């Protein structure tokens, strides 16, 4: 566990090897049991954010294009030089959304995408267990992690990723640092 830094370190234009876990410290598994006793009853002071990758807003070509644009433009997800990746991304954004939207329509329900439905169920169950405010947010798409970081109280960030890499939890940590969050944040390692 660690709290967020108060200011962002200056960036260098020179590409350098950096640690993939800029923000989090490893947490032994024995500390990752639920419910988190220190959260129970602190409804107004603490907000738990369950962070998942994200999903499209609708099973349409435009919604898929918007999601893919945000997701595949993140340099921590696609580690190619921008000059090389941009033409590839443009081709993907012209061709892929129509096929993906068709696949989304096949699995979409009245409640939304399967990822959103499952994440909402986890969130509701955890809120009952903790008796605290629990929200789900997405790293890419809506509800947005960036908007959720504007909360003035203490935050607990819980990534719903099975692994810890730069392309998953690393993007969450980078967004937290870029947002310049000053309120206390603790992240529970996957």
mmCIF file of N, CA and C in Angstrom, residues 10-22 76 79:
data_model
loop_
_atom_site.group_PDB
_atom_site.id
_atom_site.type_symbol
_atom_site.label_atom_id
_atom_site.label_comp_id
_atom_site.label_asym_id
_atom_site.label_seq_id
_atom_site.Cartn_x
_atom_site.Cartn_y
_atom_site.Cartn_z
ATOM 1 N N UNK A 10 8.894 15.374 -13.625
ATOM 2 C CA UNK A 10 9.020 15.870 -14.999
ATOM 3 C C UNK A 10 9.364 14.730 -15.958
ATOM 4 N N UNK A 11 8.813 14.827 -17.162
ATOM 5 C CA UNK A 11 9.063 13.793 -18.166
ATOM 6 C C UNK A 11 10.231 14.182 -19.049
ATOM 7 N N UNK A 12 10.961 13.216 -19.436
ATOM 8 C CA UNK A 12 12.069 13.428 -20.344
ATOM 9 C C UNK A 12 11.618 13.051 -21.749
ATOM 10 N N UNK A 13 12.067 13.787 -22.751
ATOM 11 C CA UNK A 13 11.720 13.454 -24.131
ATOM 12 C C UNK A 13 12.452 12.183 -24.562
ATOM 13 N N UNK A 14 13.582 11.935 -23.960
ATOM 14 C CA UNK A 14 14.352 10.752 -24.299
ATOM 15 C C UNK A 14 13.631 9.519 -23.760
ATOM 16 N N UNK A 15 13.466 8.523 -24.624
ATOM 17 C CA UNK A 15 12.771 7.295 -24.212
ATOM 18 C C UNK A 15 13.701 6.495 -23.313
ATOM 19 N N UNK A 16 13.253 6.250 -22.123
ATOM 20 C CA UNK A 16 14.071 5.517 -21.172
ATOM 21 C C UNK A 16 13.287 4.351 -20.613
ATOM 22 N N UNK A 17 14.008 3.380 -20.140
ATOM 23 C CA UNK A 17 13.351 2.231 -19.537
ATOM 24 C C UNK A 17 12.860 2.677 -18.164
ATOM 25 N N UNK A 18 11.579 2.417 -17.911
ATOM 26 C CA UNK A 18 11.030 2.810 -16.615
ATOM 27 C C UNK A 18 10.383 1.617 -15.952
ATOM 28 N N UNK A 19 10.263 1.736 -14.678
ATOM 29 C CA UNK A 19 9.641 0.668 -13.915
ATOM 30 C C UNK A 19 8.170 0.575 -14.272
ATOM 31 N N UNK A 20 7.645 -0.614 -14.506
ATOM 32 C CA UNK A 20 6.237 -0.733 -14.863
ATOM 33 C C UNK A 20 5.299 -0.453 -13.696
ATOM 34 N N UNK A 21 5.760 -0.528 -12.474
ATOM 35 C CA UNK A 21 4.911 -0.324 -11.304
ATOM 36 C C UNK A 21 5.304 0.971 -10.636
ATOM 37 N N UNK A 22 4.957 2.058 -11.274
ATOM 38 C CA UNK A 22 5.342 3.376 -10.801
ATOM 39 C C UNK A 22 4.711 3.694 -9.460
ATOM 40 N N UNK A 76 1.086 2.886 -23.405
ATOM 41 C CA UNK A 76 1.407 1.769 -22.517
ATOM 42 C C UNK A 76 0.747 0.477 -22.986
ATOM 43 N N UNK A 79 3.190 -0.518 -27.642
ATOM 44 C CA UNK A 79 4.531 0.015 -27.418
ATOM 45 C C UNK A 79 5.309 0.136 -28.733
#
